[in-house]
Coordinates of C-alpha atoms in Angstrom, one line a residue:
Chain A
M1 CA 19.2 -22.5 -3.7
M2 CA 21.5 -25.1 -2.4
V3 CA 25.3 -24.4 -3.1
G4 CA 27.8 -26.7 -4.1
E5 CA 26.7 -29.6 -5.7
K6 CA 26.2 -30.1 -9.4
R7 CA 22.8 -30.2 -11.0
N8 CA 21.7 -31.5 -14.0
P9 CA 21.5 -28.8 -16.2
W10 CA 18.1 -30.2 -17.9
L11 CA 16.6 -30.7 -15.1
D12 CA 17.2 -27.7 -13.6
Q13 CA 15.7 -25.6 -16.6
L14 CA 12.8 -28.2 -16.9
I15 CA 12.0 -27.0 -12.6
R16 CA 12.6 -23.3 -13.7
F17 CA 10.4 -23.7 -16.7
P18 CA 6.6 -23.1 -15.2
F19 CA 8.7 -20.1 -13.8
Y20 CA 9.3 -18.2 -17.1
L21 CA 5.5 -18.9 -17.8
L22 CA 5.0 -17.2 -14.7
A23 CA 7.2 -14.5 -15.8
L24 CA 4.8 -14.0 -19.3
F25 CA 2.4 -13.7 -17.4
V26 CA 3.5 -11.0 -14.7
L27 CA 4.5 -9.1 -18.0
L28 CA 1.8 -9.7 -20.0
P29 CA -0.5 -7.2 -18.7
Y30 CA 2.3 -4.4 -19.2
Y31 CA 2.9 -5.6 -22.8
W32 CA -1.3 -5.1 -23.9
M33 CA -1.0 -1.8 -22.0
A34 CA 1.5 -0.5 -24.2
T35 CA 0.5 -2.5 -27.1
A36 CA -2.7 -1.3 -26.5
A37 CA -1.8 2.5 -26.7
F38 CA 0.0 2.6 -29.7
K39 CA -3.0 0.5 -31.3
P40 CA -5.8 1.9 -34.3
L41 CA -9.2 1.7 -32.9
S42 CA -9.8 -1.0 -35.5
E43 CA -7.0 -3.3 -34.4
I44 CA -8.3 -2.9 -30.9
Q45 CA -11.6 -4.0 -31.9
A46 CA -10.3 -6.7 -33.7
R47 CA -11.1 -10.2 -33.5
P48 CA -9.4 -12.2 -31.4
P49 CA -6.9 -9.5 -29.9
S50 CA -3.8 -9.5 -31.5
F51 CA -0.5 -9.5 -30.2
L52 CA 1.4 -7.3 -32.4
I53 CA 1.1 -3.7 -33.5
K54 CA 0.4 -3.3 -36.7
E55 CA -0.4 0.5 -37.6
P56 CA 1.0 2.4 -35.0
S57 CA -0.7 5.3 -33.9
F58 CA -0.5 7.9 -31.4
H59 CA -4.2 8.5 -32.2
N60 CA -5.1 7.4 -28.8
F61 CA -3.4 10.6 -27.5
F62 CA -4.5 12.4 -30.1
D63 CA -6.6 11.9 -32.8
P64 CA -5.7 14.5 -36.0
R65 CA -8.9 14.0 -37.1
W66 CA -10.3 16.1 -34.7
K67 CA -10.5 19.7 -35.7
F68 CA -9.5 22.4 -32.8
G69 CA -11.6 23.9 -30.8
E70 CA -14.5 21.4 -31.2
V71 CA -16.3 20.7 -28.0
S72 CA -14.8 17.2 -26.3
T73 CA -17.9 14.8 -25.1
L74 CA -17.4 11.3 -23.5
Q75 CA -19.1 9.6 -26.0
D76 CA -17.0 10.7 -29.4
V77 CA -14.9 8.1 -30.1
T78 CA -12.2 9.9 -32.4
Q79 CA -11.2 11.7 -29.9
G80 CA -7.4 11.3 -28.2
L81 CA -6.7 10.9 -24.3
F82 CA -5.5 14.8 -24.9
Q83 CA -8.1 16.5 -26.9
R84 CA -11.0 14.1 -24.5
Y85 CA -9.4 15.8 -21.9
E86 CA -8.0 19.1 -22.3
V87 CA -4.6 19.3 -21.9
G88 CA -4.6 21.4 -18.8
Y89 CA -7.1 19.3 -17.2
L90 CA -5.1 16.5 -17.5
G91 CA -2.1 18.8 -16.5
Q92 CA -3.3 19.3 -13.7
I93 CA -4.8 16.1 -12.3
F94 CA -1.0 14.9 -12.7
A95 CA 0.4 18.2 -11.2
N96 CA -1.7 17.6 -8.2
S97 CA -1.6 13.6 -7.6
L98 CA 2.8 14.7 -7.9
G99 CA 2.3 17.8 -5.7
I100 CA 0.2 15.3 -3.1
T101 CA 2.9 12.7 -3.0
I102 CA 5.7 14.7 -2.5
F103 CA 3.9 17.1 -0.2
V104 CA 2.9 14.0 2.1
T105 CA 6.0 12.5 1.7
L106 CA 8.4 14.9 2.6
F107 CA 6.6 16.9 5.5
S108 CA 5.1 13.4 7.0
L109 CA 9.0 12.0 7.2
L110 CA 10.0 15.0 8.6
L111 CA 7.9 14.8 11.3
A112 CA 7.3 11.6 12.0
S113 CA 11.7 11.7 12.9
A114 CA 12.1 15.2 15.0
A115 CA 8.8 12.7 16.8
A116 CA 10.1 9.9 17.2
Y117 CA 13.7 11.1 18.1
V118 CA 12.7 13.2 20.9
L119 CA 10.5 10.5 22.1
V120 CA 13.3 8.6 22.4
K121 CA 16.4 10.9 23.3
H122 CA 14.2 13.2 25.6
K123 CA 13.1 11.9 28.8
F124 CA 10.1 13.4 30.2
W125 CA 7.0 11.7 31.7
G126 CA 4.0 10.6 30.1
A127 CA 7.0 9.5 26.2
N128 CA 6.2 6.0 27.0
F129 CA 3.0 6.5 27.1
I130 CA 2.9 8.5 23.9
F131 CA 4.7 5.6 22.0
G132 CA 2.6 3.0 23.8
L133 CA -0.6 4.6 21.9
I134 CA 1.4 5.3 18.1
I135 CA 1.7 1.6 18.6
A136 CA -1.1 0.5 19.6
S137 CA -2.7 2.4 17.1
M138 CA -0.6 0.7 13.9
M139 CA -3.1 -2.4 15.3
V140 CA -6.2 -0.1 13.9
P141 CA -6.9 -0.9 10.2
W142 CA -6.7 2.3 8.5
E143 CA -10.9 2.1 7.7
V144 CA -12.3 2.0 11.7
T145 CA -10.6 5.9 11.1
I146 CA -12.4 7.2 7.7
I147 CA -16.0 7.7 8.8
P148 CA -15.0 10.0 11.8
N149 CA -12.1 11.7 9.6
F150 CA -14.5 12.2 7.2
L151 CA -17.5 13.9 9.6
T152 CA -14.4 15.8 10.1
I153 CA -13.4 17.0 6.6
R154 CA -17.3 17.7 6.5
D155 CA -17.4 19.4 8.9
L156 CA -14.2 22.6 8.3
G157 CA -16.0 22.5 4.8
W158 CA -13.3 20.6 3.8
I159 CA -14.5 18.7 1.2
N160 CA -13.3 19.2 -2.3
S161 CA -10.3 21.4 -1.1
Y162 CA -6.0 20.7 -1.8
Q163 CA -6.3 20.9 2.9
A164 CA -8.7 17.5 2.3
L165 CA -5.7 15.5 -0.2
L166 CA -2.6 16.6 2.1
I167 CA -3.2 17.6 6.6
P168 CA -5.0 13.9 7.1
G169 CA -2.5 12.2 6.2
L170 CA 0.7 13.3 7.8
A171 CA 0.7 11.4 10.8
K172 CA 1.9 8.3 9.8
A173 CA 2.5 5.9 13.0
F174 CA 4.6 3.4 11.4
T175 CA 7.4 5.9 10.2
V176 CA 7.5 7.0 13.8
F177 CA 8.0 3.2 15.2
F178 CA 10.5 2.6 12.3
F179 CA 12.5 5.5 13.3
R180 CA 12.5 4.3 16.8
Q181 CA 13.6 1.5 16.0
V182 CA 16.8 3.1 14.1
I183 CA 17.2 6.1 16.8
M184 CA 17.4 4.0 19.5
N185 CA 20.7 2.4 18.2
M186 CA 21.9 5.7 17.8
P187 CA 25.0 6.6 20.5
N188 CA 23.8 8.8 22.7
D189 CA 28.0 10.7 23.0
L190 CA 26.8 11.7 19.7
F191 CA 24.1 13.5 21.1
E192 CA 26.2 14.7 24.4
A193 CA 28.4 15.7 22.3
A194 CA 26.2 18.2 20.8
K195 CA 24.3 19.7 23.9
I196 CA 28.5 20.4 25.6
D197 CA 28.5 22.2 22.5
G198 CA 25.5 24.1 23.2
A199 CA 23.3 22.6 20.7
N200 CA 19.5 23.2 21.4
E201 CA 17.4 19.8 20.3
F202 CA 15.9 20.7 16.9
R203 CA 19.6 21.7 16.1
I204 CA 21.0 18.5 16.7
W205 CA 17.8 16.6 15.3
W206 CA 18.3 18.7 11.6
Q207 CA 22.3 18.6 11.6
I208 CA 22.9 15.0 13.5
V209 CA 19.7 13.0 13.7
L210 CA 18.5 13.7 10.1
P211 CA 22.1 12.7 8.2
L212 CA 22.0 10.0 10.0
L213 CA 18.5 8.6 9.3
R214 CA 19.7 8.4 6.0
P215 CA 18.8 4.7 5.0
A216 CA 15.3 5.0 6.9
L217 CA 14.3 7.5 5.6
A218 CA 15.0 6.1 1.4
A219 CA 13.0 3.6 2.4
M220 CA 10.4 5.3 4.4
V221 CA 10.5 7.5 1.2
I222 CA 9.9 4.6 -1.2
F223 CA 7.2 2.7 0.8
V224 CA 5.1 6.0 1.5
S225 CA 5.8 7.5 -2.0
L226 CA 4.6 4.3 -3.7
A227 CA 1.6 4.6 -1.2
E228 CA 0.2 8.2 -1.8
W229 CA 1.3 8.1 -5.2
N230 CA -2.1 4.8 -5.1
N231 CA -4.1 6.4 -2.7
F232 CA -7.1 5.3 -4.1
M233 CA -9.8 5.2 -1.1
W234 CA -9.4 9.4 0.7
P235 CA -9.3 10.6 -2.4
L236 CA -12.5 8.6 -3.3
I237 CA -14.5 10.1 -0.2
V238 CA -13.5 13.7 -0.4
V239 CA -12.9 15.1 -4.0
N240 CA -15.7 14.8 -6.1
D241 CA -14.6 17.8 -8.5
A242 CA -12.0 18.2 -10.9
S243 CA -9.6 20.8 -10.0
H244 CA -9.2 18.5 -7.5
M245 CA -8.9 15.0 -8.9
T246 CA -5.5 12.7 -9.0
L247 CA -4.7 10.3 -11.0
P248 CA -6.1 7.2 -9.1
L249 CA -9.0 8.4 -9.5
Q250 CA -9.7 9.9 -12.9
L251 CA -8.4 6.5 -14.3
S252 CA -11.3 5.2 -12.1
Q253 CA -13.6 6.7 -14.1
L254 CA -12.1 5.3 -17.2
A255 CA -12.6 2.8 -16.3
G256 CA -15.7 3.1 -16.4
D257 CA -15.9 4.2 -19.8
L258 CA -14.2 1.4 -21.1
S259 CA -17.0 -1.0 -19.2
K260 CA -20.0 1.1 -21.0
D261 CA -18.8 1.4 -24.5
P262 CA -15.3 -0.8 -25.3
R263 CA -14.5 1.7 -27.9
S264 CA -12.4 3.8 -25.0
A265 CA -10.2 1.0 -24.7
G266 CA -7.1 2.5 -26.8
V267 CA -7.9 5.8 -25.0
V268 CA -8.5 4.3 -21.4
M269 CA -4.5 2.1 -21.9
A270 CA -2.8 5.2 -23.4
A271 CA -4.0 6.7 -19.9
T272 CA -3.0 3.6 -18.3
L273 CA 0.2 4.3 -19.6
L274 CA 1.2 7.7 -19.0
V275 CA 0.0 6.9 -15.0
S276 CA 2.8 4.0 -14.5
L277 CA 5.1 5.3 -16.5
P278 CA 6.9 7.3 -13.9
A279 CA 6.6 4.2 -11.3
L280 CA 8.3 2.3 -14.5
V281 CA 11.3 4.8 -14.9
I282 CA 11.9 5.2 -11.7
F283 CA 12.2 1.6 -10.8
M284 CA 14.7 0.9 -14.4
L285 CA 16.3 3.8 -13.1
F286 CA 16.5 2.6 -9.4
Q287 CA 15.6 -0.8 -8.7
K288 CA 18.2 -1.7 -6.5
D289 CA 17.1 1.5 -4.0
F290 CA 14.1 0.2 -4.4
I291 CA 14.0 -3.9 -3.6
N292 CA 16.8 -2.6 -0.3
G293 CA 14.4 -0.4 1.0
L294 CA 11.1 -2.1 0.7
T295 CA 12.6 -5.4 2.7
A296 CA 14.1 -3.1 5.5
G297 CA 10.7 -3.1 6.6
S298 CA 10.7 -6.7 7.1
V299 CA 11.7 -8.3 9.8
K300 CA 15.2 -10.3 9.6
G301 CA 16.0 -13.6 10.7
Chain B
M1 CA 40.1 34.1 33.0
K2 CA 38.9 34.7 36.5
N3 CA 35.7 35.7 34.8
D4 CA 35.4 31.9 32.9
L5 CA 36.4 30.4 36.1
G6 CA 33.0 31.5 38.2
T7 CA 31.0 30.3 36.0
Q8 CA 32.7 27.4 35.9
A9 CA 32.2 27.0 39.4
Q10 CA 28.4 28.2 38.9
L11 CA 27.4 25.3 37.1
T12 CA 29.7 22.9 38.8
L13 CA 27.7 24.2 41.9
E14 CA 24.0 24.6 39.8
V15 CA 24.5 20.6 38.8
S16 CA 25.3 19.6 42.5
K17 CA 22.0 21.5 43.6
P18 CA 19.1 19.2 43.2
R19 CA 16.8 20.3 40.9
R20 CA 14.7 23.2 41.1
R21 CA 11.3 22.0 39.4
S22 CA 10.1 25.8 38.4
L23 CA 8.2 26.1 36.0
N24 CA 10.2 28.3 33.9
T25 CA 13.2 25.8 33.9
L26 CA 11.1 23.1 32.8
L27 CA 10.1 25.7 29.7
Q28 CA 13.8 26.4 29.3
H29 CA 14.3 22.8 29.2
H30 CA 11.3 20.9 27.5
S31 CA 10.1 24.0 24.5
V32 CA 12.0 23.2 22.4
P33 CA 11.7 19.1 21.9
M34 CA 7.8 19.5 22.3
L35 CA 7.2 22.0 19.7
M36 CA 9.5 19.4 17.5
L37 CA 6.1 16.6 18.7
L38 CA 3.1 18.9 18.8
P39 CA 2.7 18.7 14.9
F40 CA 3.1 15.4 14.9
M41 CA 1.2 14.9 18.3
L42 CA -1.2 16.8 17.1
L43 CA -2.1 15.8 13.5
F44 CA -1.6 11.9 15.6
V45 CA -4.5 12.6 18.1
V46 CA -6.9 14.6 16.0
F47 CA -6.8 12.6 12.4
M48 CA -5.9 8.8 14.4
V49 CA -6.8 9.0 18.1
Y50 CA -9.8 10.8 18.0
P51 CA -11.5 9.0 15.3
V52 CA -10.7 6.0 17.0
L53 CA -12.7 6.8 19.7
K54 CA -15.8 8.5 17.8
S55 CA -15.4 5.6 15.3
L56 CA -16.4 3.2 18.6
Y57 CA -18.9 6.2 20.0
L58 CA -20.6 6.3 16.9
S59 CA -21.2 2.5 15.9
F60 CA -23.7 2.7 19.3
T61 CA -25.5 5.3 17.4
D62 CA -27.8 5.5 15.0
Y63 CA -26.2 8.1 12.4
N64 CA -27.3 8.9 9.0
A65 CA -24.4 12.3 8.2
V66 CA -26.9 14.9 8.7
R67 CA -29.2 14.4 11.7
D68 CA -27.5 14.3 15.4
P69 CA -26.5 10.7 16.2
T70 CA -29.0 8.8 18.3
F71 CA -27.9 6.2 20.9
I72 CA -29.4 2.4 19.7
G73 CA -27.1 0.3 22.1
I74 CA -25.8 -3.0 20.5
Q75 CA -28.4 -2.7 17.3
N76 CA -26.6 -1.7 14.8
Y77 CA -23.8 -4.8 15.3
R78 CA -26.6 -7.2 15.7
E79 CA -28.5 -5.9 12.3
I80 CA -25.4 -6.6 10.7
L81 CA -24.6 -10.3 12.2
A82 CA -27.7 -10.9 11.0
D83 CA -27.4 -9.8 7.8
P84 CA -26.9 -12.5 5.0
R85 CA -24.9 -9.7 3.1
F86 CA -21.4 -9.8 6.4
Y87 CA -21.6 -13.2 6.1
K88 CA -21.5 -13.1 2.4
A89 CA -18.5 -10.2 1.9
L90 CA -16.9 -12.3 5.6
Q91 CA -16.7 -15.1 3.5
N92 CA -15.5 -13.7 0.4
T93 CA -13.0 -12.0 2.1
T94 CA -12.2 -14.7 4.6
I95 CA -11.8 -16.9 1.6
Y96 CA -9.4 -14.5 -0.9
T97 CA -7.1 -13.8 2.6
F98 CA -6.0 -17.7 3.3
A99 CA -5.8 -18.6 -0.2
S100 CA -4.3 -15.4 -1.6
V101 CA -1.6 -15.4 1.5
I102 CA -1.1 -19.0 1.0
L103 CA -0.8 -19.3 -3.2
T104 CA 1.8 -15.5 -2.5
N105 CA 4.3 -17.5 0.3
I106 CA 4.7 -19.9 -1.6
I107 CA 5.2 -19.0 -5.1
G108 CA 7.3 -16.7 -3.6
L109 CA 9.2 -19.5 -1.7
G110 CA 9.7 -21.1 -5.8
L111 CA 10.7 -18.2 -6.9
A112 CA 13.6 -16.5 -4.6
M113 CA 14.8 -20.4 -5.1
A114 CA 14.6 -20.8 -8.5
F115 CA 16.1 -17.5 -9.1
G116 CA 18.2 -16.2 -5.6
S117 CA 21.5 -15.8 -7.5
Q118 CA 24.0 -12.9 -8.9
R119 CA 22.8 -14.1 -12.5
V120 CA 22.3 -11.2 -15.0
L121 CA 19.2 -13.3 -16.4
D122 CA 18.2 -14.5 -12.6
Q123 CA 18.1 -9.8 -12.0
I124 CA 15.9 -9.2 -15.0
L125 CA 13.7 -11.9 -13.9
R126 CA 13.7 -10.9 -10.3
G127 CA 13.0 -7.3 -11.4
I128 CA 9.5 -8.9 -14.3
F129 CA 8.0 -10.5 -11.0
F130 CA 8.8 -7.3 -8.9
L131 CA 7.3 -4.7 -11.7
P132 CA 3.5 -5.0 -10.2
A133 CA 4.3 -4.0 -7.1
V134 CA 5.8 -0.5 -8.0
A135 CA 3.7 0.2 -11.3
G136 CA 0.8 -1.8 -10.0
G137 CA -2.2 0.3 -8.7
I138 CA -5.5 1.9 -9.8
A139 CA -3.3 1.6 -13.9
I140 CA -3.0 -2.0 -14.2
A141 CA -6.1 -2.6 -12.2
T142 CA -8.0 -1.3 -15.3
V143 CA -5.8 -2.8 -17.7
W144 CA -6.8 -6.6 -15.8
K145 CA -10.3 -5.1 -16.4
W146 CA -10.1 -5.1 -20.1
I147 CA -8.0 -8.5 -19.8
L148 CA -10.6 -10.3 -18.6
S149 CA -13.6 -8.3 -20.3
S150 CA -16.2 -11.6 -21.0
E151 CA -16.8 -10.0 -24.8
D152 CA -14.5 -11.5 -27.4
Y153 CA -11.5 -8.8 -26.8
G154 CA -11.2 -10.2 -23.6
L155 CA -7.3 -11.6 -24.0
L156 CA -8.3 -14.6 -21.2
N157 CA -10.5 -15.8 -23.0
T158 CA -8.7 -15.5 -26.6
I159 CA -6.2 -17.6 -24.8
I160 CA -8.2 -20.0 -23.2
G161 CA -9.1 -20.7 -26.3
W162 CA -6.6 -22.1 -28.2
F163 CA -6.6 -24.5 -25.9
G164 CA -10.0 -25.4 -26.7
V165 CA -11.5 -23.4 -23.6
E166 CA -15.9 -22.2 -24.2
S167 CA -15.2 -18.5 -23.3
I168 CA -15.7 -17.4 -20.1
S169 CA -17.3 -14.0 -18.3
W170 CA -14.7 -14.1 -15.7
L171 CA -16.3 -10.8 -13.8
G172 CA -19.7 -11.6 -14.4
T173 CA -19.9 -15.0 -13.2
P174 CA -20.4 -15.5 -9.4
K175 CA -18.5 -18.4 -9.0
F176 CA -15.6 -16.7 -10.9
A177 CA -15.4 -13.6 -8.6
V178 CA -13.3 -14.5 -5.8
P179 CA -10.7 -16.9 -7.8
V180 CA -10.1 -13.7 -10.4
L181 CA -9.4 -11.2 -7.3
I182 CA -7.1 -13.9 -5.6
M183 CA -4.9 -14.4 -9.5
Y184 CA -4.5 -10.9 -9.1
T185 CA -3.7 -10.4 -5.9
V186 CA -1.3 -13.2 -6.2
W187 CA 0.5 -11.7 -9.6
N188 CA 0.6 -8.5 -7.6
G189 CA 2.2 -9.5 -4.7
L190 CA 4.2 -12.5 -5.4
G191 CA 8.0 -9.6 -6.1
Y192 CA 7.2 -8.3 -2.7
S193 CA 7.5 -11.5 -1.0
M194 CA 9.8 -13.5 -3.5
I195 CA 12.4 -10.6 -3.1
L196 CA 11.9 -10.7 0.8
F197 CA 12.4 -14.2 0.4
V198 CA 15.5 -13.6 -1.1
S199 CA 16.8 -11.6 1.2
N200 CA 16.1 -14.0 4.1
L201 CA 17.8 -16.8 1.9
R202 CA 21.0 -15.2 2.1
S203 CA 21.0 -14.8 5.7
I204 CA 21.9 -18.7 5.5
G205 CA 25.4 -19.4 5.6
N206 CA 26.3 -21.8 2.9
E207 CA 28.1 -23.7 6.0
L208 CA 25.1 -25.3 7.2
Y209 CA 24.1 -27.3 3.8
E210 CA 27.5 -29.0 3.1
A211 CA 27.9 -30.3 6.7
A212 CA 24.3 -31.7 6.0
A213 CA 25.3 -32.5 2.7
I214 CA 28.0 -34.3 4.1
D215 CA 26.2 -35.9 6.5
G216 CA 24.2 -37.4 3.9
A217 CA 20.9 -35.7 3.4
S218 CA 19.2 -35.4 0.5
P219 CA 18.4 -32.2 -1.4
M220 CA 14.5 -32.5 0.2
Q221 CA 15.4 -33.1 3.2
R222 CA 18.1 -30.3 3.4
F223 CA 15.2 -28.4 2.5
V224 CA 12.9 -29.2 5.2
A225 CA 15.4 -29.3 8.1
I226 CA 17.5 -25.7 6.9
T227 CA 15.6 -23.0 4.4
V228 CA 12.3 -24.2 5.7
P229 CA 12.8 -23.0 9.5
L230 CA 15.0 -20.5 9.2
L231 CA 13.4 -19.0 6.4
R232 CA 10.3 -18.4 10.2
P233 CA 10.8 -15.2 10.3
T234 CA 9.9 -13.4 6.5
F235 CA 6.6 -16.4 7.0
I236 CA 5.9 -14.9 9.9
Y237 CA 6.3 -11.0 8.4
T238 CA 4.4 -11.7 5.0
T239 CA 1.6 -13.8 7.1
V240 CA 0.9 -11.3 9.0
T241 CA 1.5 -8.8 7.0
G242 CA -0.3 -10.3 4.5
I243 CA -3.8 -12.1 6.0
I244 CA -4.0 -7.8 7.8
G245 CA -3.8 -6.0 4.4
A246 CA -5.9 -9.1 2.1
F247 CA -8.7 -8.5 5.0
Q248 CA -8.4 -4.6 4.5
V249 CA -8.5 -5.0 0.8
F250 CA -10.6 -2.3 -1.0
S251 CA -9.2 -1.0 -4.4
E252 CA -9.7 -3.8 -7.0
P253 CA -12.6 -5.4 -5.7
Y254 CA -13.8 -1.9 -6.0
I255 CA -13.1 -1.7 -9.9
F256 CA -13.4 -5.2 -11.0
F257 CA -17.0 -4.8 -9.3
A258 CA -18.6 -2.0 -8.2
D259 CA -20.9 0.6 -10.3
V260 CA -23.8 2.7 -9.3
H261 CA -26.0 0.7 -7.5
N262 CA -24.4 -1.7 -5.8
V263 CA -20.6 -2.2 -5.5
G264 CA -20.0 -6.4 -4.8
G265 CA -20.8 -7.3 -8.6
I266 CA -23.2 -9.8 -9.6
L267 CA -24.7 -12.2 -6.9
D268 CA -23.3 -9.7 -4.6
S269 CA -20.1 -12.7 -5.7
G270 CA -17.1 -9.9 -5.4
L271 CA -18.1 -8.0 -2.0
T272 CA -15.9 -8.1 0.3
V273 CA -15.4 -6.2 4.5
V274 CA -15.1 -3.4 3.5
T275 CA -16.1 -2.2 -0.1
Y276 CA -19.7 -3.6 2.1
L277 CA -18.6 -1.0 4.9
F278 CA -17.9 1.4 2.5
E279 CA -21.4 0.2 0.4
K280 CA -22.6 1.2 4.1
G281 CA -21.4 4.4 4.7
F282 CA -20.5 6.3 1.5
Y283 CA -23.7 5.0 -0.8
R284 CA -26.1 4.3 2.2
F285 CA -25.1 7.0 4.6
Q286 CA -25.4 4.6 7.6
M287 CA -22.7 5.4 9.2
G288 CA -23.9 3.8 12.5
E289 CA -23.8 1.0 10.6
A290 CA -20.8 1.5 8.8
S291 CA -18.9 2.3 12.2
A292 CA -20.0 -0.9 14.1
V293 CA -18.3 -2.7 11.0
A294 CA -15.3 -0.8 11.2
W295 CA -14.8 -2.5 14.8
I296 CA -15.9 -5.8 13.5
L297 CA -13.4 -5.8 10.9
F298 CA -10.9 -4.3 13.5
A299 CA -11.7 -7.8 16.0
I300 CA -11.1 -9.7 13.2
C301 CA -7.7 -8.8 11.9
F302 CA -7.0 -8.3 16.4
V303 CA -8.2 -12.5 16.8
L304 CA -6.2 -13.3 13.7
T305 CA -3.0 -11.2 14.3
L306 CA -3.1 -13.2 18.0
I307 CA -3.8 -16.7 16.5
N308 CA -0.9 -15.8 14.0
L309 CA 1.7 -15.0 16.3
R310 CA 0.7 -18.1 18.8
V311 CA 0.6 -20.2 16.3
Q312 CA 4.3 -19.0 15.3
R313 CA 5.8 -19.4 19.1
A314 CA 4.2 -22.6 19.6
N315 CA 6.1 -24.3 16.6
E316 CA 9.0 -22.1 18.2
S317 CA 9.4 -23.7 21.1
V318 CA 9.4 -27.3 20.0
Q319 CA 12.0 -26.6 17.5

């Protein structure tokens, strides 16, 4: 980083060398996952493990030896992922995760931006107190709330329901705090002018604040949706039936199979590949936005 | 025309009058914004404020989630503070937190300095290091579980075998449990801290380095005197958020070590504060004790953050 001087290129590469090794180490699990998903069982069981795929196959996804209509049992290693879990079932889990992520991201950001705008620009008695409460709540570890929230969900009869997965995660204090910083810097004249033109607060929020919040919204979309896609503890607590399963939850059960029966490794890797693939593709397409979005949350000097 | 003038006059008149605080005008003025605030506040109170108060109450009760809670004073706290498993969890979490935060900072800064430029190769490498921040989570923890497997299909054992090291049961040997967690977390988090350091390094102008170079400062001196102090904002951010996040670690130790009977692995070697809390609450349904653990966790995070900010501020005033 120290620019503006001549450096010995060999020395430079020598210093960098451990970091190149580190890059390989970071890639290794992805490489291992992607190759294992297409390895036949015999290669997965090879001792020592091999880094190459000798006979690529799709058996881990769909095993042709399996006949349609046969009953699936978890123990049967000749079954691929799509046979072990019927395609419709897997599709539902995928749809659950996707739907929950989209819903929570969309509505938590709408609610938070509206709340932040009202609290910053609409002066009323108690606004500062509410802000103080929201900021104070950010100091509280999330774990403090899980037991009462579990009890609330149980008392509402929401165990094994979509409401349980969607509603409690909608009020995100951090996003209000983040939007507040941005909205405070928006010029008041803008809102005054709109008010003179007869716009009420709702229209100002919808037509002026939201478009101006765009970069902040993009940052929070990445922040919230990644966290939601990977959310594990909450579904683990409130869901135990098949139809409300989410991907991380299902994967953790598959991982449990793996420790019982190593022969299912290929199928588990096929599943992990399927789960990480959307994130990988989106990451490659939007690498810059991802990085800008994630650094936006940090304090800068 | 005349009408317009009339309303105009009325308007000025109304503004100059002291505002009448009738319920009607209050409603007119506040109803739309209050409706905008309401959904967030409702959810915030029901799922954040109320639970915080309730868990504080529950932490002073004996509650098994079925019978009504009975007030027992500070007995839960006493029991937890006398439980050797809690200290095991606390010890594991503390070692894990400090080791992973320090390593992530150091390696992240190293990566930022080595691969911070706009060259294509550096951009690709930064993408690689950043990958786990995006495609991480449970999926890749599962892959790691297989790589770490002690059976002879375990990849890590094969690799260390090349260097003549005997196979190790990574997840089944108590002394390796916390190091494995640290290794995974550093692997997972170094790209994120790298990116934060890169953006901070970019904000430091070249002039400072050039001036220092003219004054005869060695690269090492320039690093210590310019780079490190000017990186303070990023250090503060990664350290504070890193400590709080690490103290709350759950998914990874749960995936690596939990089974039907026990969440902590062999001899609780992989037990952390939150997996301990989870076991109390959702394996044994000791909701009161679990709430007390949550409040102890809160106190720890609070104190650590205060110490952290105090130390950083003290450094700041020295300079």
